[in-house]
């Protein structure tokens, strides 16, 4: 799943660095992801993993790292 | 007015300053594009620059609701004074919510209470404009615990009159444009070079020309909280609510003049409804809707800000950001509509600048509202957020 998340970040995250060089817990905002870009990342994640992030999850913290995104998707898949 | 009868004594003090000191100076502040020094000095003497500071630290412990009422009361008589007061408090709120864990700011707030500093913000940057979540300038750490920071600012409101300046910059020379810190620089540590004029349609007394800001300071002055969190949890809600309160004050003042005009017409011909009376009834309803909107959002925001646990999560949610942005675009648009109605009611007597029913200044001041963080930019942000928000 992390590879798919990385592919989405590469295409939509508009990061200032190569996503391949980022650790799973690296801060994506410090890597250059803007609020606008994060919306596109959310849309791509919802499309790819067939989930819908409820409004309570639409916060900065939920999308701040690959690990955090993974945890959020796992939670939705289990729910 | 409602603000004077239903709020605290602190609001009453500010309303009195607005009436007795702000109002007589308002026309000259506007005409000469000069800083509303009399009103700001009176606010300092009344210790209102630290109104938000908790009582145990020497302030009045006011919250969003009282502060919004103060901005509204000031702007009813002098929009520039109201706007300066609102901008200062956005900065104080940011320090209080995000930096009180830092020794530098614990000492700073004590100083602010004692000396009643006026804090400006240097938010906008040449080449970037008002997109506050993007910076070009960057902190240069000098290695001896100090930093150097230069910013080419497209505008700094009351930059020349302020005691200190708070602004955002990139964390370091290698940081991407959105990896920002927030920092306060002190008057003794900065130089401002004015690069242009401030000869504008309205809000002339805010004295907001472009400046080159060259500053330095101790690393302890850099907020440890990232600017992104400061912006979301404090800068955006405070600015949109307090600015909306200023616009509400301006709109209220224009309607007050329209009401006086219609009453005068009615007295001239008792038994006949003056032609403008229906339009007055219409604008009265518009003003009530605007007031309810501003007060409702201010009240919700104060509740969230006082709730240390659940509040922060709610403040940083997309749905809250959308609500704040909706308040800003709606109140900035409706204020102009309301004042335009007041102009139609007063007719030529509203159009004449030297008439007691003049609303030209109000209309010009209110036109700034859609431009302070341009509404088109905000609509674009909202459009983007609505793609993921479910309203569930």
CSV table of C-alpha atoms in Angstrom, one decimal, chain B residues 72-373:
chain,number,residue,atom,x,y,z
B,72,UNK,CA,-17.3,46.9,15.6
B,73,UNK,CA,-17.7,49.8,18.0
B,74,UNK,CA,-14.5,51.4,16.8
B,75,UNK,CA,-15.3,51.0,13.1
B,76,UNK,CA,-18.7,52.6,13.5
B,77,UNK,CA,-16.9,55.9,14.1
B,78,UNK,CA,-13.4,55.4,12.5
B,79,UNK,CA,-12.9,52.3,10.2
B,80,UNK,CA,-9.1,52.8,10.1
B,81,UNK,CA,-8.9,52.7,13.9
B,82,UNK,CA,-11.1,49.6,14.0
B,83,UNK,CA,-8.9,47.9,11.4
B,84,UNK,CA,-5.6,48.8,13.1
B,85,UNK,CA,-7.0,47.5,16.4
B,86,UNK,CA,-8.2,44.3,14.8
B,87,UNK,CA,-4.9,43.6,13.1
B,88,UNK,CA,-3.0,44.2,16.3
B,89,UNK,CA,-5.1,41.7,18.1
B,90,UNK,CA,-4.7,39.0,15.5
B,91,UNK,CA,-1.0,39.1,16.3
B,92,UNK,CA,-1.5,39.1,20.1
B,93,UNK,CA,-3.8,36.1,19.7
B,94,UNK,CA,-1.1,34.3,17.8
B,95,UNK,CA,1.5,34.8,20.5
B,96,UNK,CA,-0.9,33.9,23.3
B,97,UNK,CA,-2.1,30.7,21.6
B,98,UNK,CA,1.1,29.4,20.1
B,99,UNK,CA,4.2,30.8,21.8
B,100,UNK,CA,3.6,31.0,25.6
B,101,UNK,CA,5.7,27.9,26.1
B,102,UNK,CA,8.7,29.9,25.0
B,103,UNK,CA,10.5,32.0,27.6
B,104,UNK,CA,11.0,34.9,25.1
B,105,UNK,CA,7.3,35.3,24.7
B,106,UNK,CA,6.5,34.9,28.4
B,107,UNK,CA,8.7,38.0,29.0
B,108,UNK,CA,7.3,39.7,25.9
B,109,UNK,CA,3.7,39.5,27.0
B,110,UNK,CA,4.6,41.0,30.4
B,111,UNK,CA,6.2,43.8,28.5
B,112,UNK,CA,3.2,44.2,26.1
B,113,UNK,CA,0.9,44.5,29.1
B,114,UNK,CA,3.1,47.2,30.7
B,115,UNK,CA,4.1,49.2,27.7
B,116,UNK,CA,1.0,48.6,25.5
B,117,UNK,CA,2.9,47.8,22.3
B,118,UNK,CA,1.2,48.0,18.9
B,119,UNK,CA,2.1,45.0,16.8
B,120,UNK,CA,2.0,45.1,13.0
B,121,UNK,CA,2.1,42.1,10.6
B,122,UNK,CA,4.2,41.8,7.5
B,123,UNK,CA,2.2,39.1,5.8
B,124,UNK,CA,2.3,39.9,2.2
B,125,UNK,CA,5.5,39.6,0.1
B,126,UNK,CA,6.5,41.0,-3.3
B,127,UNK,CA,6.0,38.4,-6.0
B,128,UNK,CA,3.7,36.3,-3.8
B,129,UNK,CA,1.0,38.9,-2.8
B,130,UNK,CA,-1.5,37.9,-0.1
B,131,UNK,CA,-1.0,34.1,-0.3
B,132,UNK,CA,0.2,33.8,3.3
B,133,UNK,CA,1.0,30.1,3.2
B,134,UNK,CA,3.8,30.7,0.7
B,135,UNK,CA,7.1,32.6,1.5
B,136,UNK,CA,10.1,33.6,-0.5
B,137,UNK,CA,12.2,35.2,2.3
B,138,UNK,CA,14.0,32.8,4.6
B,139,UNK,CA,15.6,32.8,8.1
B,140,UNK,CA,19.4,33.0,7.9
B,141,UNK,CA,20.8,31.5,11.1
B,142,UNK,CA,24.1,33.2,11.9
B,143,UNK,CA,25.4,30.4,14.2
B,144,UNK,CA,25.7,32.6,17.3
B,145,UNK,CA,22.1,32.1,18.4
B,146,UNK,CA,20.9,35.0,16.3
B,147,UNK,CA,19.3,35.2,12.9
B,148,UNK,CA,18.9,37.7,10.1
B,149,UNK,CA,15.7,38.0,8.1
B,150,UNK,CA,14.9,40.4,5.2
B,151,UNK,CA,11.4,40.6,3.6
B,152,UNK,CA,10.3,42.6,0.6
B,153,UNK,CA,6.7,43.4,1.7
B,154,UNK,CA,4.1,44.6,-0.7
B,155,UNK,CA,2.3,46.3,2.2
B,156,UNK,CA,2.7,46.6,6.0
B,157,UNK,CA,-0.3,48.2,7.7
B,158,UNK,CA,0.8,51.0,10.1
B,159,UNK,CA,4.4,49.7,9.6
B,160,UNK,CA,5.9,53.1,10.5
B,161,UNK,CA,3.8,53.4,13.6
B,162,UNK,CA,4.1,49.9,15.1
B,163,UNK,CA,6.4,48.9,17.9
B,164,UNK,CA,7.0,45.4,16.7
B,165,UNK,CA,6.3,43.3,13.6
B,166,UNK,CA,5.2,39.7,13.4
B,167,UNK,CA,5.5,37.8,10.1
B,168,UNK,CA,6.1,34.5,8.4
B,169,UNK,CA,9.2,33.3,6.5
B,170,UNK,CA,10.7,30.1,5.1
B,171,UNK,CA,12.3,28.0,7.9
B,172,UNK,CA,15.7,28.2,6.1
B,173,UNK,CA,17.3,29.0,2.7
B,174,UNK,CA,16.8,25.4,1.6
B,175,UNK,CA,13.2,25.1,2.7
B,176,UNK,CA,10.3,24.8,0.3
B,177,UNK,CA,8.0,27.9,0.0
B,178,UNK,CA,5.3,26.4,2.4
B,179,UNK,CA,7.7,25.3,5.2
B,180,UNK,CA,7.2,28.4,7.2
B,181,UNK,CA,8.0,29.7,10.6
B,182,UNK,CA,6.5,32.7,12.4
B,183,UNK,CA,8.6,35.3,14.2
B,184,UNK,CA,8.3,38.6,16.0
B,185,UNK,CA,11.0,41.2,15.4
B,186,UNK,CA,11.5,44.2,17.6
B,187,UNK,CA,11.7,47.8,16.7
B,188,UNK,CA,15.3,48.1,17.9
B,189,UNK,CA,16.3,45.2,15.6
B,190,UNK,CA,14.6,46.2,12.3
B,191,UNK,CA,14.8,48.9,9.7
B,192,UNK,CA,11.9,49.7,7.4
B,193,UNK,CA,12.6,51.3,4.0
B,194,UNK,CA,9.3,52.7,2.5
B,195,UNK,CA,9.2,51.8,-1.2
B,196,UNK,CA,6.0,53.4,-2.3
B,197,UNK,CA,2.9,55.4,-1.2
B,198,UNK,CA,-0.5,54.7,0.4
B,199,UNK,CA,-2.9,56.9,-1.5
B,200,UNK,CA,-5.9,54.6,-1.7
B,201,UNK,CA,-9.6,54.6,-2.3
B,202,UNK,CA,-10.4,53.8,1.3
B,203,UNK,CA,-8.9,52.6,4.6
B,204,UNK,CA,-6.5,55.4,4.2
B,205,UNK,CA,-5.7,55.8,7.9
B,206,UNK,CA,-4.2,52.2,8.1
B,207,UNK,CA,-1.1,53.7,6.4
B,208,UNK,CA,-0.1,50.5,4.6
B,209,UNK,CA,2.6,51.3,2.0
B,210,UNK,CA,5.1,48.8,0.7
B,211,UNK,CA,8.3,48.4,2.8
B,212,UNK,CA,11.6,46.6,2.7
B,213,UNK,CA,12.0,45.0,6.1
B,214,UNK,CA,15.6,44.2,7.3
B,215,UNK,CA,15.6,42.5,10.6
B,216,UNK,CA,17.5,40.4,13.1
B,217,UNK,CA,16.8,38.7,16.4
B,218,UNK,CA,17.5,35.8,18.8
B,219,UNK,CA,16.6,32.3,17.7
B,220,UNK,CA,14.3,32.2,20.7
B,221,UNK,CA,12.0,34.6,18.9
B,222,UNK,CA,11.2,32.0,16.3
B,223,UNK,CA,7.9,30.3,17.1
B,224,UNK,CA,8.5,26.6,17.7
B,225,UNK,CA,4.9,25.9,16.4
B,226,UNK,CA,4.9,25.8,12.6
B,227,UNK,CA,3.3,28.8,10.9
B,228,UNK,CA,0.8,26.4,9.2
B,229,UNK,CA,-0.8,25.7,12.6
B,230,UNK,CA,-0.7,29.3,13.7
B,231,UNK,CA,-2.4,30.3,10.4
B,232,UNK,CA,-5.1,27.7,10.6
B,233,UNK,CA,-6.0,27.8,14.3
B,234,UNK,CA,-5.5,31.5,14.9
B,235,UNK,CA,-4.6,33.9,12.1
B,236,UNK,CA,-7.5,32.9,9.8
B,237,UNK,CA,-10.3,32.8,12.4
B,238,UNK,CA,-9.2,35.9,14.1
B,239,UNK,CA,-8.7,37.9,10.9
B,240,UNK,CA,-11.9,36.8,9.3
B,241,UNK,CA,-14.0,37.4,12.4
B,242,UNK,CA,-12.4,40.7,13.5
B,243,UNK,CA,-12.3,42.1,10.0
B,244,UNK,CA,-16.0,41.1,9.5
B,245,UNK,CA,-16.7,43.0,12.7
B,246,UNK,CA,-15.0,46.1,11.4
B,247,UNK,CA,-17.1,45.8,8.2
B,248,UNK,CA,-20.2,45.3,10.3
B,249,UNK,CA,-19.3,48.5,12.2
B,250,UNK,CA,-18.9,50.5,9.0
B,251,UNK,CA,-22.2,49.1,7.6
B,252,UNK,CA,-24.0,49.9,10.9
B,253,UNK,CA,-22.7,53.5,10.8
B,254,UNK,CA,-24.0,54.0,7.2
B,255,UNK,CA,-27.4,52.6,8.1
B,256,UNK,CA,-27.5,54.8,11.2
B,257,UNK,CA,-27.2,57.8,8.9
B,258,UNK,CA,-29.8,56.4,6.5
B,259,UNK,CA,-32.2,56.0,9.5
B,260,UNK,CA,-31.7,59.5,10.6
B,261,UNK,CA,-32.3,60.7,7.1
B,262,UNK,CA,-35.6,58.9,6.8
B,263,UNK,CA,-36.7,60.1,10.2
B,264,UNK,CA,-36.0,63.6,9.2
B,265,UNK,CA,-38.1,63.1,6.0
B,266,UNK,CA,-40.9,61.6,8.1
B,267,UNK,CA,-41.0,64.5,10.5
B,268,UNK,CA,-41.4,66.9,7.6
B,269,UNK,CA,-44.6,65.2,6.5
B,270,UNK,CA,-46.2,63.2,9.3
B,271,UNK,CA,-48.8,60.7,8.0
B,272,UNK,CA,-47.0,60.1,4.8
B,273,UNK,CA,-44.5,57.2,4.6
B,274,UNK,CA,-41.3,58.7,3.1
B,275,UNK,CA,-40.3,57.1,-0.3
B,276,UNK,CA,-37.0,55.8,1.2
B,277,UNK,CA,-38.7,54.1,4.2
B,278,UNK,CA,-39.2,50.8,2.4
B,279,UNK,CA,-35.6,50.7,1.3
B,280,UNK,CA,-34.6,51.4,4.9
B,281,UNK,CA,-36.8,48.4,6.0
B,282,UNK,CA,-35.0,46.3,3.5
B,283,UNK,CA,-31.5,47.4,4.5
B,284,UNK,CA,-32.4,46.9,8.2
B,285,UNK,CA,-33.0,43.2,7.5
B,286,UNK,CA,-29.8,42.9,5.5
B,287,UNK,CA,-27.8,44.4,8.4
B,288,UNK,CA,-29.5,42.1,10.9
B,289,UNK,CA,-28.5,39.0,8.8
B,290,UNK,CA,-25.0,40.2,8.6
B,291,UNK,CA,-24.8,40.9,12.3
B,292,UNK,CA,-26.2,37.5,13.2
B,293,UNK,CA,-23.7,35.8,10.9
B,294,UNK,CA,-20.7,37.6,12.4
B,295,UNK,CA,-21.9,37.1,16.0
B,296,UNK,CA,-22.7,33.5,15.5
B,297,UNK,CA,-19.3,32.6,14.0
B,298,UNK,CA,-17.5,34.7,16.7
B,299,UNK,CA,-19.4,32.8,19.4
B,300,UNK,CA,-18.7,29.4,18.0
B,301,UNK,CA,-15.0,30.3,17.6
B,302,UNK,CA,-14.7,31.5,21.1
B,303,UNK,CA,-16.2,28.3,22.4
B,304,UNK,CA,-13.7,26.2,20.4
B,305,UNK,CA,-10.8,28.4,21.5
B,306,UNK,CA,-11.6,28.0,25.1
B,307,UNK,CA,-11.9,24.2,24.7
B,308,UNK,CA,-8.3,23.0,25.0
B,309,UNK,CA,-9.0,19.4,24.0
B,310,UNK,CA,-11.6,19.1,21.3
B,311,UNK,CA,-11.2,22.7,20.2
B,312,UNK,CA,-7.9,22.4,18.4
B,313,UNK,CA,-9.0,19.5,16.3
B,314,UNK,CA,-12.2,21.4,15.3
B,315,UNK,CA,-10.3,24.6,14.6
B,316,UNK,CA,-7.9,22.8,12.2
B,317,UNK,CA,-10.7,21.0,10.3
B,318,UNK,CA,-11.6,21.7,6.7
B,319,UNK,CA,-15.3,22.4,7.6
B,320,UNK,CA,-14.2,25.1,10.1
B,321,UNK,CA,-11.9,26.7,7.5
B,322,UNK,CA,-14.8,26.7,5.0
B,323,UNK,CA,-17.0,28.4,7.5
B,324,UNK,CA,-14.4,31.1,8.3
B,325,UNK,CA,-13.9,31.7,4.6
B,326,UNK,CA,-17.6,31.9,4.0
B,327,UNK,CA,-18.0,34.5,6.7
B,328,UNK,CA,-15.2,36.6,5.1
B,329,UNK,CA,-16.6,36.6,1.6
B,330,UNK,CA,-20.2,37.0,2.7
B,331,UNK,CA,-19.6,39.9,5.1
B,332,UNK,CA,-17.2,41.7,2.7
B,333,UNK,CA,-19.8,41.6,-0.1
B,334,UNK,CA,-22.9,42.4,2.0
B,335,UNK,CA,-21.2,45.3,3.7
B,336,UNK,CA,-20.8,47.1,0.4
B,337,UNK,CA,-24.4,46.3,-0.6
B,338,UNK,CA,-25.7,47.6,2.7
B,339,UNK,CA,-23.8,50.9,2.4
B,340,UNK,CA,-24.9,51.3,-1.2
B,341,UNK,CA,-28.5,51.0,0.0
B,342,UNK,CA,-27.8,53.6,2.6
B,343,UNK,CA,-26.5,55.9,-0.2
B,344,UNK,CA,-29.6,55.4,-2.2
B,345,UNK,CA,-31.7,56.2,0.8
B,346,UNK,CA,-29.9,59.4,1.6
B,347,UNK,CA,-29.6,60.4,-2.1
B,348,UNK,CA,-27.6,63.5,-2.8
B,349,UNK,CA,-27.3,64.2,0.9
B,350,UNK,CA,-25.5,60.9,1.2
B,351,UNK,CA,-23.3,61.6,-1.8
B,352,UNK,CA,-22.1,65.0,-0.5
B,353,UNK,CA,-19.0,64.6,1.5
B,354,UNK,CA,-19.8,67.6,3.8
B,355,UNK,CA,-23.3,66.5,4.7
B,356,UNK,CA,-24.2,64.9,8.0
B,357,UNK,CA,-25.7,62.0,6.0
B,358,UNK,CA,-22.5,61.4,4.0
B,359,UNK,CA,-21.7,57.7,3.4
B,360,UNK,CA,-18.9,58.1,0.8
B,361,UNK,CA,-16.2,57.3,3.3
B,362,UNK,CA,-18.0,54.3,4.5
B,363,UNK,CA,-18.5,53.0,0.9
B,364,UNK,CA,-14.8,53.6,0.0
B,365,UNK,CA,-13.6,51.9,3.3
B,366,UNK,CA,-15.9,48.9,2.7
B,367,UNK,CA,-14.6,48.3,-0.8
B,368,UNK,CA,-11.3,47.2,0.8
B,369,UNK,CA,-13.0,44.2,2.3
B,370,UNK,CA,-13.2,42.1,-0.9
B,371,UNK,CA,-9.5,42.8,-1.5
B,372,UNK,CA,-7.9,42.0,1.9
B,373,UNK,CA,-7.1,38.4,0.9
